[in-house]
XYZ file of C-alpha atoms in Angstrom:
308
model
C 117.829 67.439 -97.925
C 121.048 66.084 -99.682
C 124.504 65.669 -97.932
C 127.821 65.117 -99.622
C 125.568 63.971 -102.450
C 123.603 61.185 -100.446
C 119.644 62.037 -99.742
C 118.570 62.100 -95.883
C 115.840 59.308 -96.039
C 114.705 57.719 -92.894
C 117.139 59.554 -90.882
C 117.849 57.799 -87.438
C 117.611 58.928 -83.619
C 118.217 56.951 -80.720
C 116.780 58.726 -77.718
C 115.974 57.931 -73.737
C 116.854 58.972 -70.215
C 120.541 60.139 -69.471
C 122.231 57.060 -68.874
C 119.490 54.604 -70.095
C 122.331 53.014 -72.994
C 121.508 54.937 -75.819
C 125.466 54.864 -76.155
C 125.839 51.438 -76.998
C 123.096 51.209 -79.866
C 124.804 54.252 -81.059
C 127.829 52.363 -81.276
C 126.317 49.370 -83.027
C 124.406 51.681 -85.735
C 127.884 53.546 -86.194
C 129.040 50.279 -86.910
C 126.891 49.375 -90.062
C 129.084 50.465 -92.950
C 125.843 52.495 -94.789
C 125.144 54.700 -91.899
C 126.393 58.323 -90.821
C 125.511 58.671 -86.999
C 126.750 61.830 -84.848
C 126.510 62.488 -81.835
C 126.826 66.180 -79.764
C 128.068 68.017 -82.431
C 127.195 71.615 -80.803
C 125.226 72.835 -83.750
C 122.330 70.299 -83.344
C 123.086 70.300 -78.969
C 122.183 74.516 -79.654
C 119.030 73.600 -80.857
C 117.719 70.697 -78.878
C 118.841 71.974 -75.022
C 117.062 75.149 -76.302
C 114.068 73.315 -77.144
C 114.562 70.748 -74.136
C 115.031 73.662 -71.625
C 111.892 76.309 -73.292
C 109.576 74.384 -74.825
C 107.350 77.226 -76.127
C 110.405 78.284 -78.326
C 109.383 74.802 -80.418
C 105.701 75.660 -79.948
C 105.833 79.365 -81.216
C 108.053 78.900 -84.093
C 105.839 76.039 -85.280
C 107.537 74.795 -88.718
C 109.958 76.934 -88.071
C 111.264 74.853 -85.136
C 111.546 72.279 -87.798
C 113.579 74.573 -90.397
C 116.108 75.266 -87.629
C 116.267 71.641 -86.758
C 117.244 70.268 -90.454
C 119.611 73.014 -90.696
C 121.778 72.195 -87.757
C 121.537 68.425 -89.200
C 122.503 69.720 -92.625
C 125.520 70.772 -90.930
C 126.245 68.158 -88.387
C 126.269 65.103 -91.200
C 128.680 66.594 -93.106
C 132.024 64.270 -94.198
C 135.402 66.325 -94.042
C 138.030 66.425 -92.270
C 137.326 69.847 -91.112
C 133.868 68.845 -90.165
C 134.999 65.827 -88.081
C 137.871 67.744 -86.682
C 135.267 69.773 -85.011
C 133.397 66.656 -83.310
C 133.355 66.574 -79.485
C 135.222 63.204 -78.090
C 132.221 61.610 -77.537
C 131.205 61.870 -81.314
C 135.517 60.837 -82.659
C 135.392 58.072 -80.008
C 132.342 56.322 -81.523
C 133.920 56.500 -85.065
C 136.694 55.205 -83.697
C 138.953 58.586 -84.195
C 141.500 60.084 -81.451
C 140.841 63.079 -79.675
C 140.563 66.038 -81.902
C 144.350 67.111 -82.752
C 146.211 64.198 -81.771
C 145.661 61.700 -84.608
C 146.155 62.159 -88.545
C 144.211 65.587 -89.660
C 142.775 63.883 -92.789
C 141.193 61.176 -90.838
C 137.208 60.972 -91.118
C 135.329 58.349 -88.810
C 133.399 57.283 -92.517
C 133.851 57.225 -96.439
C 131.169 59.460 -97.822
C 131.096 57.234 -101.055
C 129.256 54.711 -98.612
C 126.662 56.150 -96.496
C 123.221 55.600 -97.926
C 121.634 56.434 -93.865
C 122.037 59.533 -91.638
C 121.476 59.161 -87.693
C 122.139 61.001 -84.927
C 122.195 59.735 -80.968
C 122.910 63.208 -79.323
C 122.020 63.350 -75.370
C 118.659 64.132 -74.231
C 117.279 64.040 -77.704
C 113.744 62.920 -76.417
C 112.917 66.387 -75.358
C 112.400 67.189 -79.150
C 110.971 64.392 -80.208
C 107.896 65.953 -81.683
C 110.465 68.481 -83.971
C 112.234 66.047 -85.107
C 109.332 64.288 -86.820
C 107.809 67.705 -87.980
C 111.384 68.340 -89.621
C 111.988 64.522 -90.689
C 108.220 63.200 -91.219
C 109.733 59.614 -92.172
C 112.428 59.380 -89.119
C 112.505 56.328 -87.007
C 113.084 56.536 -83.393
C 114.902 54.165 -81.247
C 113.941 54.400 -77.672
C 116.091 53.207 -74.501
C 114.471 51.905 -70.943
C 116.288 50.920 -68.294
C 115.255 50.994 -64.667
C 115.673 53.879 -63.512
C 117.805 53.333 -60.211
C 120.660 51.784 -62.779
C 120.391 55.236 -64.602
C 120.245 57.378 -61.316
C 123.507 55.331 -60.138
C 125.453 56.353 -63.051
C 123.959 60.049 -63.413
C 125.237 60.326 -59.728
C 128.659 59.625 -60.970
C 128.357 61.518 -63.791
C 129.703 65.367 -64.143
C 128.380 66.278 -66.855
C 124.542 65.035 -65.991
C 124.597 66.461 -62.525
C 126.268 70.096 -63.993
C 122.546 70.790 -64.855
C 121.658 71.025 -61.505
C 123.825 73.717 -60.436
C 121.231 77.281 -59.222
C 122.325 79.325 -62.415
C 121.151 76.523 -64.817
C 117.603 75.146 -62.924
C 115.177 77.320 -65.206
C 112.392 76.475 -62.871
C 111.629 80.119 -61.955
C 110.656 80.940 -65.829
C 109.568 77.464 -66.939
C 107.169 75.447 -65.031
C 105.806 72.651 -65.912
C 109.401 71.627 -66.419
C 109.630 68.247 -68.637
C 113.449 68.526 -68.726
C 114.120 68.778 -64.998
C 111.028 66.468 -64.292
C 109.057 69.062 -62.182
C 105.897 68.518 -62.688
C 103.725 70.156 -59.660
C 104.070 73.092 -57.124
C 105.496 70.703 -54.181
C 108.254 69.423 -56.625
C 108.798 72.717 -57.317
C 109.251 74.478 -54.054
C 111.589 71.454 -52.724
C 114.132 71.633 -55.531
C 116.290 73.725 -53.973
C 117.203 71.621 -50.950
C 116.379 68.271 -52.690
C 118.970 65.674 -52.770
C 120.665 64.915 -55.934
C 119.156 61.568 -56.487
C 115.542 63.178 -55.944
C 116.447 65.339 -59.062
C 118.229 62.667 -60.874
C 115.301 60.260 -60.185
C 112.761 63.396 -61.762
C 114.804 63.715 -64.536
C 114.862 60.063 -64.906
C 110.705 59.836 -64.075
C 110.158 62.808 -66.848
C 111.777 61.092 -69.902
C 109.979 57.872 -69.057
C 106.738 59.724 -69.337
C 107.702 60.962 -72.532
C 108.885 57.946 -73.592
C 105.307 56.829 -72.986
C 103.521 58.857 -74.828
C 105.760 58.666 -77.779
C 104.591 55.108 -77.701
C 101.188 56.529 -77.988
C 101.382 58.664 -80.370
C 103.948 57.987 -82.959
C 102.907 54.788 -85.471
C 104.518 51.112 -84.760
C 106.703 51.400 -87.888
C 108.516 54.858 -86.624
C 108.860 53.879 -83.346
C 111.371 50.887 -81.489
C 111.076 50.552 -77.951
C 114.325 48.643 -76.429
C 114.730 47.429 -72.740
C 118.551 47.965 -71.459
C 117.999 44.334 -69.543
C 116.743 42.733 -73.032
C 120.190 44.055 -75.026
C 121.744 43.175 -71.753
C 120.918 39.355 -72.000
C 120.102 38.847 -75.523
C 122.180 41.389 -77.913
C 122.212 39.109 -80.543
C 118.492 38.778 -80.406
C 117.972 42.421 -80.366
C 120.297 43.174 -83.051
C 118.246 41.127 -85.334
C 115.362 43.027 -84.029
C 116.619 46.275 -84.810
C 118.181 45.060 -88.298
C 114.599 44.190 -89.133
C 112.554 48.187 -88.209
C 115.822 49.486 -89.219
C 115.669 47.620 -92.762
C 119.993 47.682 -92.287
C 122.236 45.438 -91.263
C 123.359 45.781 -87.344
C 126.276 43.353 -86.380
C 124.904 40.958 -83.649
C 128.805 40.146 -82.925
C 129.411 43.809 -82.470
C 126.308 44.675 -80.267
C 127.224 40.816 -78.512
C 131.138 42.551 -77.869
C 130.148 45.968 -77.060
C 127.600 44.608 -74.361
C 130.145 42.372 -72.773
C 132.429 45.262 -72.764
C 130.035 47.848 -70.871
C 129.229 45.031 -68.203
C 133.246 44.363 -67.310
C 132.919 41.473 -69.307
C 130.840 39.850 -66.512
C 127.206 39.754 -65.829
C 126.082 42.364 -63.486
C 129.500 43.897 -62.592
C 130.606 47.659 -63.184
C 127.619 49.560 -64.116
C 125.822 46.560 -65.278
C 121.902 44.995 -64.899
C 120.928 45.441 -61.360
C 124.220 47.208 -59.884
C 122.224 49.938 -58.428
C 121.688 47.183 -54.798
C 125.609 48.318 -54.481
C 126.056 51.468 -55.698
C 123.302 53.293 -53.908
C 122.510 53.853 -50.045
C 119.658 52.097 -49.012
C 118.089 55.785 -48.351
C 119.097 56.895 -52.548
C 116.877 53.648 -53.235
C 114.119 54.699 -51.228
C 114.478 58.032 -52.891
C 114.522 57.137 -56.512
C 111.400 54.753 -55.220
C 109.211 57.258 -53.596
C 109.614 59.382 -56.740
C 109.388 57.336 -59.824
C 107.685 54.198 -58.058
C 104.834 54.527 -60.261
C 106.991 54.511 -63.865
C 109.292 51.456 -62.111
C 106.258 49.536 -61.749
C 104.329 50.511 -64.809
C 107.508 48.994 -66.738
C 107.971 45.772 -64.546
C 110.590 46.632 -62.335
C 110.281 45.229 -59.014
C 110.555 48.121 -55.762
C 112.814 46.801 -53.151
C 110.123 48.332 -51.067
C 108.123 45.864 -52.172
C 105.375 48.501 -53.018
């Protein structure tokens, strides 16, 4: 596949749980002058929610999955002013770009003469991991953890995240298992409907891990990058030399250093930071998130308040 005359080689995909801080290695990557990373541009979200929320559609289609996949990429990476013009905020706000209509309508978020990478950090992305390596057999993945009452904290404050909850979008009536919503077994099932949003937060969170973990297991050392949120919390520089070396690119350790500080309020722990879950949730949305996902915190090294 070639775009604006550059060949897609070792495309890039940063996935994880909502809210695990794919966002600020997206930001980072964005940052290295040779790559081209997107994120949400509704031609690739189409595809992937469709494959996150039905994932016999993948299964069925086979390579086809695959064809559909590179062809909403194809689209996605292309450099114009038209095509950027169409990014959602999220995408224009890590290029750097105003809102869509209020800054120059020429401006592109990169120079097309430069980009020798293409990589995309689109939400929930880990629900097709498996089509994205059938359609880019030499991709590498970048994984997020982070402990999953951190992620539940912000989902609970997060529109968008807990809009998927709402009874005309909960497919769990025509798709069970459900890997997106984290339902895995008939009890999970029949409480849904009068669980409490951090129970299904703390599923969705618990369901990513798991697929998180068998990525790890199934996808070879050299495709795969496993990052904790605490590690690029307390040692950005460090990591960014880490992911310079599996990315085989150049990622600014002062930018990942400055976009760290910045998510944390500048200060260790405050905001939405390492560990701010003790004040943002009720003692009972702990014991929640705990009771469901205890197992995955452990697995990973998180300590349970319960002491479990």
């Amino acid at each position: 596949m070639v775009i604006n005359g550059t060949k897609v080689r070792r495309p890039v995909f940063v996935l994880g749980a909502p809210h695990s801080g794919t966002d600020l290695l997206a930001r980072a990557i964005k940052r290295s002058p040779e790559f081209h990373l997107t994120t949400g541009r509704p031609e690739v979200l189409r595809v992937t929610y469709a494959f996150a929320r039905r994932p016999a559609i993948a299964g069925e289609r086979e390579r086809g999955a695959a064809r559909v996949l590179r062809d909403a990429y194809a689209q996605a990476w292309q450099v114009s002013a038209r095509a950027c013009g169409e990014c959602p905020a999220d995408c224009r706000d890590l290029g750097g770009l105003p809102p869509a209509g209020d800054g120059p309508g020429d401006a592109t978020c990169v120079d097309a003469r430069g980009i020798a990478r293409f990589a995309d950090a689109s939400p929930d992305l880990i629900y097709s991991a498996d089509v994205l390596l059938d359609a880019f057999p030499d991709a590498q993945l970048v994984q997020v953890i982070r402990d999953g009452r951190d992620a539940v904290a912000d989902m609970l404050e997060d529109e968008r995240c807990l809009a998927w909850f709402q009874p005309g979008l909960a497919n769990l009536d025509t798709v069970f298992p459900n890997a997106f919503f984290g339902v895995e077994d008939h009890t999970e099932r029949s409480r849904w409907p009068r669980a409490a949003t951090a129970v299904k937060c703390a599923l969705r969170w618990r369901g990513a891990v798991r697929l998180s973990a068998k990525l790890r297991r199934q996808v070879p050392e050299e495709q795969l990058f496993t990052v904790r949120y605490e590690d690029l919390a307390a040692r950005p520089r460090k990591l960014a030399a880490d992911l310079s070396r599996y990315l085989d690119a150049e990622i600014s350790r002062t930018a990942l250093g400055g976009l760290v500080r910045a998510a944390a309020g500048g200060r260790t722990g405050d905001a939405h930071g390492v560990g701010s879950w003790r004040e943002r949730l009720t003692s009972r949305q702990a014991a929640q998130v705990e009771k469901i996902a205890g197992i995955e915190l452990g697995r990973l090294g998180y300590r349970l308040a319960s002491g479990a």
